[in-house]
Amino acid sequence: MEIYESLKKSVLEYDADGAELYAQQVVDEGLDPIAALDAISEAMQVVGEGYESGELWLPDLVGAADVSQKALPILEEEIKRRGQTTKNLGTVIIGTVSGDIHTIGKSMVGVLLVAAGFRVVDVGADVSTENFVNAVKENEADILALSALLTTTAPEQGKVIDALREAGLRDKVKIMVGGGAITQGFADSIGADGYGATAPGAVELAKSLVN
């Protein structure tokens, strides 16, 4: 339908207002929110493939991520209201840890995860340990992806893992970590399930964690 194509086009053209408008129109007109979600995923896949092939650049990835975040919550709320279920590889909670406001790497990974077929809940930057735990619980997450760019904030990833253990959730979610301050050795030391050095690498890691 035309509205789904318009929604896809708005993501490809980095039109946040348009994406929000068309997503709300899907809801208001009683159209299929899952089909609208598929349209967004198709657009994200185009952007992700363009980035990997070198045709698109980092601002394109970030732009697509920002636009999708305007539309996805509207559609996901409608899907929940209808009691529908979506087919996906799993639910990923992604965010930057407390004290760290960097978002570019996180946004890149989020875009590519959506393009790969995951449901992604981006909780933002400077996220408290408590909010990460609540997001994992509320969304029944399969994966928690933690980002930290600074060496001073890297230990926060370990605190989140400890908090999940205390909440009895550690065995229910796979944890992947990344960011400029993170190494494989650090990931191992805090008990993470995996470390992604690049955005495409993080996607492959996520796929391996749910299989």
C-alpha positions as a Markdown table, in Angstrom:
| # | Residue | x | y | z |
|---|---|---|---|---|
| 1 | Met | 0.0 | 0.0 | 0.0 |
| 2 | Glu | 1.0 | 3.6 | -0.6 |
| 3 | Ile | 1.3 | 4.5 | 3.1 |
| 4 | Tyr | 3.8 | 1.7 | 3.7 |
| 5 | Glu | 5.9 | 2.8 | 0.8 |
| 6 | Ser | 5.7 | 6.4 | 2.1 |
| 7 | Leu | 6.9 | 5.2 | 5.5 |
| 8 | Lys | 9.8 | 3.3 | 3.9 |
| 9 | Lys | 10.7 | 6.4 | 1.8 |
| 10 | Ser | 10.7 | 8.6 | 4.9 |
| 11 | Val | 13.4 | 6.4 | 6.5 |
| 12 | Leu | 15.5 | 6.4 | 3.3 |
| 13 | Glu | 15.2 | 10.2 | 3.1 |
| 14 | Tyr | 15.9 | 10.7 | 6.9 |
| 15 | Asp | 12.5 | 12.4 | 7.3 |
| 16 | Ala | 11.7 | 12.0 | 11.0 |
| 17 | Asp | 8.5 | 14.0 | 10.9 |
| 18 | Gly | 7.3 | 12.1 | 8.0 |
| 19 | Ala | 8.0 | 8.7 | 9.6 |
| 20 | Glu | 6.2 | 9.7 | 12.7 |
| 21 | Leu | 3.2 | 11.0 | 10.7 |
| 22 | Tyr | 2.9 | 7.9 | 8.6 |
| 23 | Ala | 3.3 | 5.5 | 11.6 |
| 24 | Gln | 0.5 | 7.3 | 13.3 |
| 25 | Gln | -1.6 | 7.3 | 10.2 |
| 26 | Val | -1.2 | 3.5 | 10.1 |
| 27 | Val | -2.7 | 3.3 | 13.6 |
| 28 | Asp | -5.4 | 5.9 | 13.0 |
| 29 | Glu | -6.6 | 4.1 | 9.8 |
| 30 | Gly | -6.6 | 0.7 | 11.3 |
| 31 | Leu | -3.9 | -0.6 | 9.0 |
| 32 | Asp | -1.5 | -3.5 | 9.7 |
| 33 | Pro | 1.3 | -2.2 | 12.0 |
| 34 | Ile | 3.4 | -5.3 | 11.3 |
| 35 | Ala | 3.4 | -4.5 | 7.6 |
| 36 | Ala | 4.5 | -1.0 | 8.5 |
| 37 | Leu | 7.2 | -2.4 | 10.7 |
| 38 | Asp | 8.4 | -4.6 | 7.8 |
| 39 | Ala | 8.5 | -1.5 | 5.6 |
| 40 | Ile | 10.9 | 0.2 | 8.1 |
| 41 | Ser | 13.0 | -3.0 | 8.3 |
| 42 | Glu | 13.3 | -3.0 | 4.5 |
| 43 | Ala | 14.5 | 0.6 | 4.5 |
| 44 | Met | 17.0 | -0.1 | 7.3 |
| 45 | Gln | 18.3 | -3.1 | 5.3 |
| 46 | Val | 18.9 | -0.8 | 2.3 |
| 47 | Val | 20.8 | 1.7 | 4.5 |
| 48 | Gly | 22.8 | -1.1 | 6.3 |
| 49 | Glu | 23.8 | -2.7 | 3.0 |
| 50 | Gly | 24.7 | 0.7 | 1.5 |
| 51 | Tyr | 27.0 | 1.4 | 4.5 |
| 52 | Glu | 28.7 | -1.9 | 4.3 |
| 53 | Ser | 29.3 | -1.5 | 0.6 |
| 54 | Gly | 30.8 | 2.0 | 1.1 |
| 55 | Glu | 28.0 | 3.8 | -0.8 |
| 56 | Leu | 26.6 | 5.3 | 2.4 |
| 57 | Trp | 28.4 | 6.9 | 5.3 |
| 58 | Leu | 28.1 | 7.1 | 9.1 |
| 59 | Pro | 25.7 | 10.1 | 9.1 |
| 60 | Asp | 23.4 | 8.0 | 6.9 |
| 61 | Leu | 23.3 | 5.2 | 9.5 |
| 62 | Val | 22.7 | 7.7 | 12.3 |
| 63 | Gly | 20.0 | 9.5 | 10.4 |
| 64 | Ala | 18.2 | 6.3 | 9.6 |
| 65 | Ala | 18.4 | 5.2 | 13.3 |
| 66 | Asp | 17.0 | 8.5 | 14.5 |
| 67 | Val | 14.1 | 8.4 | 12.0 |
| 68 | Ser | 13.2 | 4.8 | 12.8 |
| 69 | Gln | 13.1 | 5.6 | 16.5 |
| 70 | Lys | 10.3 | 8.2 | 15.8 |
| 71 | Ala | 8.1 | 5.5 | 14.1 |
| 72 | Leu | 8.9 | 2.2 | 15.9 |
| 73 | Pro | 7.4 | 3.0 | 19.3 |
| 74 | Ile | 4.1 | 4.0 | 17.8 |
| 75 | Leu | 3.9 | 0.8 | 15.8 |
| 76 | Glu | 5.1 | -1.4 | 18.6 |
| 77 | Glu | 2.5 | 0.0 | 21.0 |
| 78 | Glu | -0.3 | -0.7 | 18.4 |
| 79 | Ile | 1.0 | -4.3 | 17.9 |
| 80 | Lys | 1.0 | -4.8 | 21.7 |
| 81 | Arg | -2.5 | -3.3 | 21.9 |
| 82 | Arg | -3.8 | -5.7 | 19.3 |
| 83 | Gly | -2.1 | -8.7 | 20.9 |
| 84 | Gln | -0.2 | -9.4 | 17.7 |
| 85 | Thr | 3.2 | -11.0 | 17.6 |
| 86 | Thr | 6.0 | -10.2 | 15.2 |
| 87 | Lys | 8.5 | -12.6 | 13.7 |
| 88 | Asn | 12.1 | -11.6 | 14.5 |
| 89 | Leu | 15.4 | -13.1 | 15.5 |
| 90 | Gly | 15.0 | -11.9 | 19.0 |
| 91 | Thr | 14.7 | -8.7 | 21.2 |
| 92 | Val | 17.8 | -6.6 | 21.8 |
| 93 | Ile | 18.0 | -3.9 | 24.4 |
| 94 | Ile | 20.8 | -1.5 | 23.5 |
| 95 | Gly | 22.1 | 1.5 | 25.3 |
| 96 | Thr | 25.2 | 3.5 | 26.5 |
| 97 | Val | 26.1 | 3.1 | 30.1 |
| 98 | Ser | 25.7 | 5.6 | 32.9 |
| 99 | Gly | 28.0 | 8.6 | 32.7 |
| 100 | Asp | 28.6 | 8.2 | 29.0 |
| 101 | Ile | 26.7 | 10.3 | 26.5 |
| 102 | His | 28.1 | 8.9 | 23.2 |
| 103 | Thr | 25.5 | 7.5 | 20.8 |
| 104 | Ile | 27.0 | 7.1 | 17.3 |
| 105 | Gly | 28.4 | 3.6 | 17.8 |
| 106 | Lys | 25.2 | 2.4 | 19.5 |
| 107 | Ser | 23.1 | 3.9 | 16.8 |
| 108 | Met | 25.1 | 2.2 | 14.1 |
| 109 | Val | 24.7 | -1.2 | 15.7 |
| 110 | Gly | 21.0 | -0.6 | 16.3 |
| 111 | Val | 20.3 | 0.1 | 12.6 |
| 112 | Leu | 22.2 | -2.9 | 11.5 |
| 113 | Leu | 20.4 | -5.2 | 14.0 |
| 114 | Val | 17.0 | -4.0 | 12.8 |
| 115 | Ala | 18.1 | -4.6 | 9.2 |
| 116 | Ala | 19.2 | -8.1 | 10.2 |
| 117 | Gly | 15.8 | -8.9 | 11.6 |
| 118 | Phe | 16.0 | -8.2 | 15.3 |
| 119 | Arg | 13.5 | -6.2 | 17.4 |
| 120 | Val | 15.6 | -3.4 | 18.9 |
| 121 | Val | 14.7 | -1.3 | 21.9 |
| 122 | Asp | 17.2 | 1.6 | 22.2 |
| 123 | Val | 17.1 | 3.0 | 25.7 |
| 124 | Gly | 19.5 | 5.8 | 24.9 |
| 125 | Ala | 22.7 | 7.1 | 26.5 |
| 126 | Asp | 23.8 | 7.7 | 30.1 |
| 127 | Val | 21.4 | 4.9 | 31.1 |
| 128 | Ser | 21.4 | 3.9 | 34.8 |
| 129 | Thr | 21.9 | 0.3 | 35.8 |
| 130 | Glu | 18.4 | 0.1 | 37.2 |
| 131 | Asn | 16.9 | 1.2 | 33.9 |
| 132 | Phe | 18.9 | -1.4 | 32.0 |
| 133 | Val | 17.6 | -4.1 | 34.4 |
| 134 | Asn | 14.0 | -2.8 | 34.1 |
| 135 | Ala | 14.3 | -2.8 | 30.2 |
| 136 | Val | 15.5 | -6.4 | 30.1 |
| 137 | Lys | 12.7 | -7.5 | 32.4 |
| 138 | Glu | 9.9 | -5.5 | 30.7 |
| 139 | Asn | 10.8 | -6.5 | 27.2 |
| 140 | Glu | 11.8 | -10.1 | 28.0 |
| 141 | Ala | 15.0 | -9.4 | 26.1 |
| 142 | Asp | 17.1 | -12.1 | 24.5 |
| 143 | Ile | 20.2 | -9.8 | 24.3 |
| 144 | Leu | 21.4 | -6.8 | 26.2 |
| 145 | Ala | 24.0 | -4.7 | 24.2 |
| 146 | Leu | 26.0 | -2.3 | 26.3 |
| 147 | Ser | 28.2 | 0.5 | 24.9 |
| 148 | Ala | 30.9 | 2.5 | 26.5 |
| 149 | Leu | 33.3 | 4.8 | 24.8 |
| 150 | Leu | 35.3 | 6.0 | 27.8 |
| 151 | Thr | 37.7 | 4.1 | 30.0 |
| 152 | Thr | 36.1 | 5.8 | 33.0 |
| 153 | Thr | 32.6 | 4.5 | 32.2 |
| 154 | Ala | 33.6 | 1.0 | 31.0 |
| 155 | Pro | 33.3 | -0.5 | 34.5 |
| 156 | Glu | 29.6 | 0.4 | 34.4 |
| 157 | Gln | 29.1 | -2.5 | 32.1 |
| 158 | Gly | 30.2 | -4.9 | 34.8 |
| 159 | Lys | 27.9 | -3.2 | 37.3 |
| 160 | Val | 24.9 | -3.9 | 35.0 |
| 161 | Ile | 25.9 | -7.5 | 34.7 |
| 162 | Asp | 26.2 | -7.8 | 38.5 |
| 163 | Ala | 22.7 | -6.2 | 38.9 |
| 164 | Leu | 21.2 | -8.6 | 36.4 |
| 165 | Arg | 22.7 | -11.5 | 38.4 |
| 166 | Glu | 21.2 | -10.0 | 41.7 |
| 167 | Ala | 17.8 | -9.7 | 40.0 |
| 168 | Gly | 17.9 | -13.3 | 38.9 |
| 169 | Leu | 17.9 | -12.3 | 35.2 |
| 170 | Arg | 21.5 | -13.1 | 34.2 |
| 171 | Asp | 20.8 | -16.6 | 32.9 |
| 172 | Lys | 17.8 | -15.3 | 30.9 |
| 173 | Val | 19.7 | -12.8 | 28.7 |
| 174 | Lys | 22.8 | -12.8 | 26.6 |
| 175 | Ile | 25.1 | -9.8 | 27.1 |
| 176 | Met | 27.3 | -8.3 | 24.4 |
| 177 | Val | 29.5 | -5.3 | 25.0 |
| 178 | Gly | 31.4 | -2.9 | 22.8 |
| 179 | Gly | 32.6 | 0.7 | 22.4 |
| 180 | Gly | 36.0 | 2.4 | 22.1 |
| 181 | Ala | 37.0 | 1.6 | 25.7 |
| 182 | Ile | 36.2 | -2.1 | 25.5 |
| 183 | Thr | 38.5 | -5.1 | 24.6 |
| 184 | Gln | 37.9 | -8.8 | 24.4 |
| 185 | Gly | 39.9 | -9.2 | 27.6 |
| 186 | Phe | 37.7 | -6.7 | 29.4 |
| 187 | Ala | 34.6 | -8.3 | 28.2 |
| 188 | Asp | 35.8 | -11.7 | 29.5 |
| 189 | Ser | 36.7 | -10.1 | 32.9 |
| 190 | Ile | 33.2 | -8.8 | 33.5 |
| 191 | Gly | 31.5 | -12.0 | 32.4 |
| 192 | Ala | 30.0 | -10.8 | 29.1 |
| 193 | Asp | 28.8 | -13.3 | 26.6 |
| 194 | Gly | 30.5 | -11.6 | 23.7 |
| 195 | Tyr | 32.4 | -8.6 | 22.4 |
| 196 | Gly | 31.9 | -6.8 | 19.1 |
| 197 | Ala | 34.7 | -4.5 | 17.8 |
| 198 | Thr | 32.7 | -3.2 | 14.8 |
| 199 | Ala | 29.0 | -2.6 | 14.1 |
| 200 | Pro | 28.8 | -5.4 | 11.4 |
| 201 | Gly | 30.7 | -7.7 | 13.8 |
| 202 | Ala | 28.3 | -6.9 | 16.6 |
| 203 | Val | 25.4 | -8.1 | 14.3 |
| 204 | Glu | 27.1 | -11.4 | 13.6 |
| 205 | Leu | 27.8 | -11.8 | 17.3 |
| 206 | Ala | 24.1 | -11.2 | 18.1 |
| 207 | Lys | 23.1 | -13.8 | 15.5 |
| 208 | Ser | 25.4 | -16.3 | 17.1 |
| 209 | Leu | 24.1 | -15.6 | 20.6 |
| 210 | Val | 20.5 | -16.4 | 19.7 |
| 211 | Asn | 21.3 | -19.6 | 17.7 |
